[in-house]
Amino acid sequence: MNVREAAASLLGTVSERAPLSADWPGLDVDTAYAIQDEALRQRRARGETLIGVKLGLTSRAKQQRMGIGSPLLAWLTDAMVLPAGAPVPHETLIHPRAEPELVFVLGRRLAGPGVTAATALAAVDHVYGGIEVIDSRYADYRFTLPDAVADNGSSAYFSLGPVGLPPAALDLSLEAALLEVDGQIVDTATGAAVQGHPAEALALAANALSARGLALEPGWLVLTGGMTDAVPLHPGSRVAAHFSHLGSLTLAT
């Protein structure tokens, strides 16, 4: 299997499959990012537009659940946007889960290396609350870090909340999210769960991209990573995220 074939295989998967590393024992992170980039090229060839990046495994809760100790980067396209009130398209998903996130909208280009949390935050125009729907192609969500990278960080869809504020209006380390399922609060966290501060995750993204000769561009969205553990998303269930200052949003399942 080569990079192009691996990317096409993952994009074409509509049911659980074995991790890519099962067929590619020597798969490493650099090769996995090459697969991820090739998958993006194939997505763009079929009409999708690149709109930003997401970070995965930035919270200790997610790292512990997945048994992986390093954050990862993945691409966002316009096909992943779930407008407010739009139903979650379960027919395109395998075993989706939902998690609350803090989302940055960049006002200017942010390029590493050497980006700090302070310089990263200065590039942010607005902050939103959001919910990301993740959906691993791998059976039982069991994978190595290279598997997760190649699979574009288990990306599926995301939805933004109704309130966008400039970062100066918030204490992002204390901005809280309550995750609700069918009327019951099942988890809660603050922005400090994301690398200690969401701006640290943003700086990590800029510096990691710089090593690949890339940068975060004006207008891009950056999903900073799940604040809590993710919860299964079943048809007919009600999943909502309530933020301290960034409003509430509910997924129509």
PDB file of N, CA and C in Angstrom, residues 44-91:
ATOM      1  N   ARG A  44     -10.227  18.032  -2.079  1.00  0.00           N
ATOM      2  CA  ARG A  44     -10.296  19.271  -2.847  1.00  0.00           C
ATOM      3  C   ARG A  44     -10.580  18.993  -4.315  1.00  0.00           C
ATOM      4  N   ALA A  45     -10.071  17.895  -4.814  1.00  0.00           N
ATOM      5  CA  ALA A  45     -10.324  17.534  -6.212  1.00  0.00           C
ATOM      6  C   ALA A  45     -11.805  17.245  -6.460  1.00  0.00           C
ATOM      7  N   ARG A  46     -12.511  16.824  -5.421  1.00  0.00           N
ATOM      8  CA  ARG A  46     -13.941  16.561  -5.589  1.00  0.00           C
ATOM      9  C   ARG A  46     -14.796  17.751  -5.163  1.00  0.00           C
ATOM     10  N   GLY A  47     -14.148  18.912  -4.926  1.00  0.00           N
ATOM     11  CA  GLY A  47     -14.893  20.152  -4.740  1.00  0.00           C
ATOM     12  C   GLY A  47     -14.908  20.744  -3.352  1.00  0.00           C
ATOM     13  N   GLU A  48     -14.277  20.103  -2.370  1.00  0.00           N
ATOM     14  CA  GLU A  48     -14.260  20.653  -1.018  1.00  0.00           C
ATOM     15  C   GLU A  48     -13.236  21.780  -0.906  1.00  0.00           C
ATOM     16  N   THR A  49     -13.487  22.710   0.011  1.00  0.00           N
ATOM     17  CA  THR A  49     -12.621  23.866   0.232  1.00  0.00           C
ATOM     18  C   THR A  49     -11.976  23.780   1.605  1.00  0.00           C
ATOM     19  N   LEU A  50     -10.688  24.002   1.669  1.00  0.00           N
ATOM     20  CA  LEU A  50      -9.967  24.007   2.941  1.00  0.00           C
ATOM     21  C   LEU A  50     -10.344  25.252   3.734  1.00  0.00           C
ATOM     22  N   ILE A  51     -10.778  25.070   4.993  1.00  0.00           N
ATOM     23  CA  ILE A  51     -11.211  26.214   5.801  1.00  0.00           C
ATOM     24  C   ILE A  51     -10.491  26.299   7.143  1.00  0.00           C
ATOM     25  N   GLY A  52      -9.571  25.383   7.441  1.00  0.00           N
ATOM     26  CA  GLY A  52      -8.873  25.470   8.711  1.00  0.00           C
ATOM     27  C   GLY A  52      -8.299  24.150   9.149  1.00  0.00           C
ATOM     28  N   VAL A  53      -7.999  24.081  10.447  1.00  0.00           N
ATOM     29  CA  VAL A  53      -7.425  22.870  11.022  1.00  0.00           C
ATOM     30  C   VAL A  53      -8.096  22.560  12.346  1.00  0.00           C
ATOM     31  N   LYS A  54      -7.923  21.340  12.770  1.00  0.00           N
ATOM     32  CA  LYS A  54      -8.353  20.939  14.107  1.00  0.00           C
ATOM     33  C   LYS A  54      -7.191  20.277  14.812  1.00  0.00           C
ATOM     34  N   LEU A  55      -7.200  20.374  16.119  1.00  0.00           N
ATOM     35  CA  LEU A  55      -6.264  19.634  16.943  1.00  0.00           C
ATOM     36  C   LEU A  55      -7.021  18.506  17.613  1.00  0.00           C
ATOM     37  N   GLY A  56      -6.355  17.401  17.760  1.00  0.00           N
ATOM     38  CA  GLY A  56      -6.945  16.276  18.457  1.00  0.00           C
ATOM     39  C   GLY A  56      -6.062  15.828  19.600  1.00  0.00           C
ATOM     40  N   LEU A  57      -6.682  15.205  20.583  1.00  0.00           N
ATOM     41  CA  LEU A  57      -5.953  14.667  21.735  1.00  0.00           C
ATOM     42  C   LEU A  57      -5.167  15.750  22.469  1.00  0.00           C
ATOM     43  N   THR A  58      -5.786  16.915  22.631  1.00  0.00           N
ATOM     44  CA  THR A  58      -5.125  17.995  23.368  1.00  0.00           C
ATOM     45  C   THR A  58      -5.464  17.971  24.851  1.00  0.00           C
ATOM     46  N   SER A  59      -6.483  17.239  25.236  1.00  0.00           N
ATOM     47  CA  SER A  59      -6.836  17.168  26.653  1.00  0.00           C
ATOM     48  C   SER A  59      -6.370  15.846  27.244  1.00  0.00           C
ATOM     49  N   ARG A  60      -6.086  15.869  28.537  1.00  0.00           N
ATOM     50  CA  ARG A  60      -5.671  14.642  29.210  1.00  0.00           C
ATOM     51  C   ARG A  60      -6.780  13.594  29.155  1.00  0.00           C
ATOM     52  N   ALA A  61      -8.052  14.046  29.204  1.00  0.00           N
ATOM     53  CA  ALA A  61      -9.174  13.110  29.157  1.00  0.00           C
ATOM     54  C   ALA A  61      -9.137  12.298  27.876  1.00  0.00           C
ATOM     55  N   LYS A  62      -8.914  12.971  26.727  1.00  0.00           N
ATOM     56  CA  LYS A  62      -8.882  12.265  25.452  1.00  0.00           C
ATOM     57  C   LYS A  62      -7.619  11.402  25.331  1.00  0.00           C
ATOM     58  N   GLN A  63      -6.489  11.905  25.790  1.00  0.00           N
ATOM     59  CA  GLN A  63      -5.251  11.141  25.698  1.00  0.00           C
ATOM     60  C   GLN A  63      -5.347   9.854  26.510  1.00  0.00           C
ATOM     61  N   GLN A  64      -5.919   9.962  27.695  1.00  0.00           N
ATOM     62  CA  GLN A  64      -6.036   8.782  28.542  1.00  0.00           C
ATOM     63  C   GLN A  64      -7.013   7.777  27.944  1.00  0.00           C
ATOM     64  N   ARG A  65      -8.113   8.269  27.384  1.00  0.00           N
ATOM     65  CA  ARG A  65      -9.102   7.352  26.814  1.00  0.00           C
ATOM     66  C   ARG A  65      -8.525   6.590  25.628  1.00  0.00           C
ATOM     67  N   MET A  66      -7.770   7.299  24.781  1.00  0.00           N
ATOM     68  CA  MET A  66      -7.272   6.681  23.565  1.00  0.00           C
ATOM     69  C   MET A  66      -5.913   6.022  23.746  1.00  0.00           C
ATOM     70  N   GLY A  67      -5.291   6.216  24.910  1.00  0.00           N
ATOM     71  CA  GLY A  67      -3.984   5.621  25.150  1.00  0.00           C
ATOM     72  C   GLY A  67      -2.892   6.231  24.293  1.00  0.00           C
ATOM     73  N   ILE A  68      -3.045   7.519  23.969  1.00  0.00           N
ATOM     74  CA  ILE A  68      -2.095   8.241  23.121  1.00  0.00           C
ATOM     75  C   ILE A  68      -1.666   9.508  23.854  1.00  0.00           C
ATOM     76  N   GLY A  69      -0.375   9.799  23.864  1.00  0.00           N
ATOM     77  CA  GLY A  69       0.121  10.898  24.683  1.00  0.00           C
ATOM     78  C   GLY A  69       0.468  12.172  23.952  1.00  0.00           C
ATOM     79  N   SER A  70       0.229  12.239  22.626  1.00  0.00           N
ATOM     80  CA  SER A  70       0.621  13.424  21.855  1.00  0.00           C
ATOM     81  C   SER A  70      -0.569  13.990  21.094  1.00  0.00           C
ATOM     82  N   PRO A  71      -0.708  15.323  21.048  1.00  0.00           N
ATOM     83  CA  PRO A  71      -1.743  15.922  20.203  1.00  0.00           C
ATOM     84  C   PRO A  71      -1.438  15.679  18.726  1.00  0.00           C
ATOM     85  N   LEU A  72      -2.439  15.891  17.899  1.00  0.00           N
ATOM     86  CA  LEU A  72      -2.255  15.765  16.457  1.00  0.00           C
ATOM     87  C   LEU A  72      -3.003  16.887  15.747  1.00  0.00           C
ATOM     88  N   LEU A  73      -2.671  17.077  14.471  1.00  0.00           N
ATOM     89  CA  LEU A  73      -3.328  18.062  13.621  1.00  0.00           C
ATOM     90  C   LEU A  73      -4.108  17.352  12.527  1.00  0.00           C
ATOM     91  N   ALA A  74      -5.181  17.998  12.069  1.00  0.00           N
ATOM     92  CA  ALA A  74      -5.955  17.474  10.951  1.00  0.00           C
ATOM     93  C   ALA A  74      -6.592  18.646  10.215  1.00  0.00           C
ATOM     94  N   TRP A  75      -7.049  18.375   9.003  1.00  0.00           N
ATOM     95  CA  TRP A  75      -7.612  19.416   8.144  1.00  0.00           C
ATOM     96  C   TRP A  75      -9.127  19.528   8.311  1.00  0.00           C
ATOM     97  N   LEU A  76      -9.644  20.752   8.120  1.00  0.00           N
ATOM     98  CA  LEU A  76     -11.077  21.010   8.079  1.00  0.00           C
ATOM     99  C   LEU A  76     -11.455  21.505   6.689  1.00  0.00           C
ATOM    100  N   THR A  77     -12.560  20.997   6.162  1.00  0.00           N
ATOM    101  CA  THR A  77     -13.083  21.512   4.904  1.00  0.00           C
ATOM    102  C   THR A  77     -14.531  21.955   5.101  1.00  0.00           C
ATOM    103  N   ASP A  78     -15.041  22.660   4.100  1.00  0.00           N
ATOM    104  CA  ASP A  78     -16.409  23.166   4.198  1.00  0.00           C
ATOM    105  C   ASP A  78     -17.436  22.047   4.244  1.00  0.00           C
ATOM    106  N   ALA A  79     -17.090  20.863   3.767  1.00  0.00           N
ATOM    107  CA  ALA A  79     -18.023  19.738   3.802  1.00  0.00           C
ATOM    108  C   ALA A  79     -18.244  19.217   5.211  1.00  0.00           C
ATOM    109  N   MET A  80     -17.396  19.632   6.156  1.00  0.00           N
ATOM    110  CA  MET A  80     -17.517  19.176   7.533  1.00  0.00           C
ATOM    111  C   MET A  80     -18.391  20.100   8.386  1.00  0.00           C
ATOM    112  N   VAL A  81     -18.788  21.245   7.834  1.00  0.00           N
ATOM    113  CA  VAL A  81     -19.583  22.203   8.594  1.00  0.00           C
ATOM    114  C   VAL A  81     -21.019  21.705   8.723  1.00  0.00           C
ATOM    115  N   LEU A  82     -21.518  21.660   9.944  1.00  0.00           N
ATOM    116  CA  LEU A  82     -22.895  21.274  10.216  1.00  0.00           C
ATOM    117  C   LEU A  82     -23.634  22.530  10.660  1.00  0.00           C
ATOM    118  N   PRO A  83     -24.451  23.135   9.797  1.00  0.00           N
ATOM    119  CA  PRO A  83     -25.143  24.368  10.167  1.00  0.00           C
ATOM    120  C   PRO A  83     -26.056  24.162  11.360  1.00  0.00           C
ATOM    121  N   ALA A  84     -26.279  25.239  12.106  1.00  0.00           N
ATOM    122  CA  ALA A  84     -27.151  25.166  13.283  1.00  0.00           C
ATOM    123  C   ALA A  84     -28.522  24.631  12.880  1.00  0.00           C
ATOM    124  N   GLY A  85     -28.974  23.624  13.615  1.00  0.00           N
ATOM    125  CA  GLY A  85     -30.285  23.046  13.356  1.00  0.00           C
ATOM    126  C   GLY A  85     -30.301  21.947  12.318  1.00  0.00           C
ATOM    127  N   ALA A  86     -29.225  21.807  11.553  1.00  0.00           N
ATOM    128  CA  ALA A  86     -29.177  20.745  10.549  1.00  0.00           C
ATOM    129  C   ALA A  86     -29.007  19.395  11.238  1.00  0.00           C
ATOM    130  N   PRO A  87     -29.707  18.378  10.778  1.00  0.00           N
ATOM    131  CA  PRO A  87     -29.583  17.068  11.428  1.00  0.00           C
ATOM    132  C   PRO A  87     -28.222  16.442  11.173  1.00  0.00           C
ATOM    133  N   VAL A  88     -27.743  15.701  12.141  1.00  0.00           N
ATOM    134  CA  VAL A  88     -26.506  14.941  11.966  1.00  0.00           C
ATOM    135  C   VAL A  88     -26.766  13.845  10.935  1.00  0.00           C
ATOM    136  N   PRO A  89     -25.972  13.779   9.867  1.00  0.00           N
ATOM    137  CA  PRO A  89     -26.228  12.785   8.815  1.00  0.00           C
ATOM    138  C   PRO A  89     -25.712  11.401   9.205  1.00  0.00           C
ATOM    139  N   HIS A  90     -26.459  10.703  10.014  1.00  0.00           N
ATOM    140  CA  HIS A  90     -26.015   9.403  10.518  1.00  0.00           C
ATOM    141  C   HIS A  90     -25.747   8.398   9.394  1.00  0.00           C
ATOM    142  N   GLU A  91     -26.386   8.607   8.254  1.00  0.00           N
ATOM    143  CA  GLU A  91     -26.195   7.648   7.163  1.00  0.00           C
ATOM    144  C   GLU A  91     -24.774   7.684   6.610  1.00  0.00           C
TER     145      GLU A  91
END
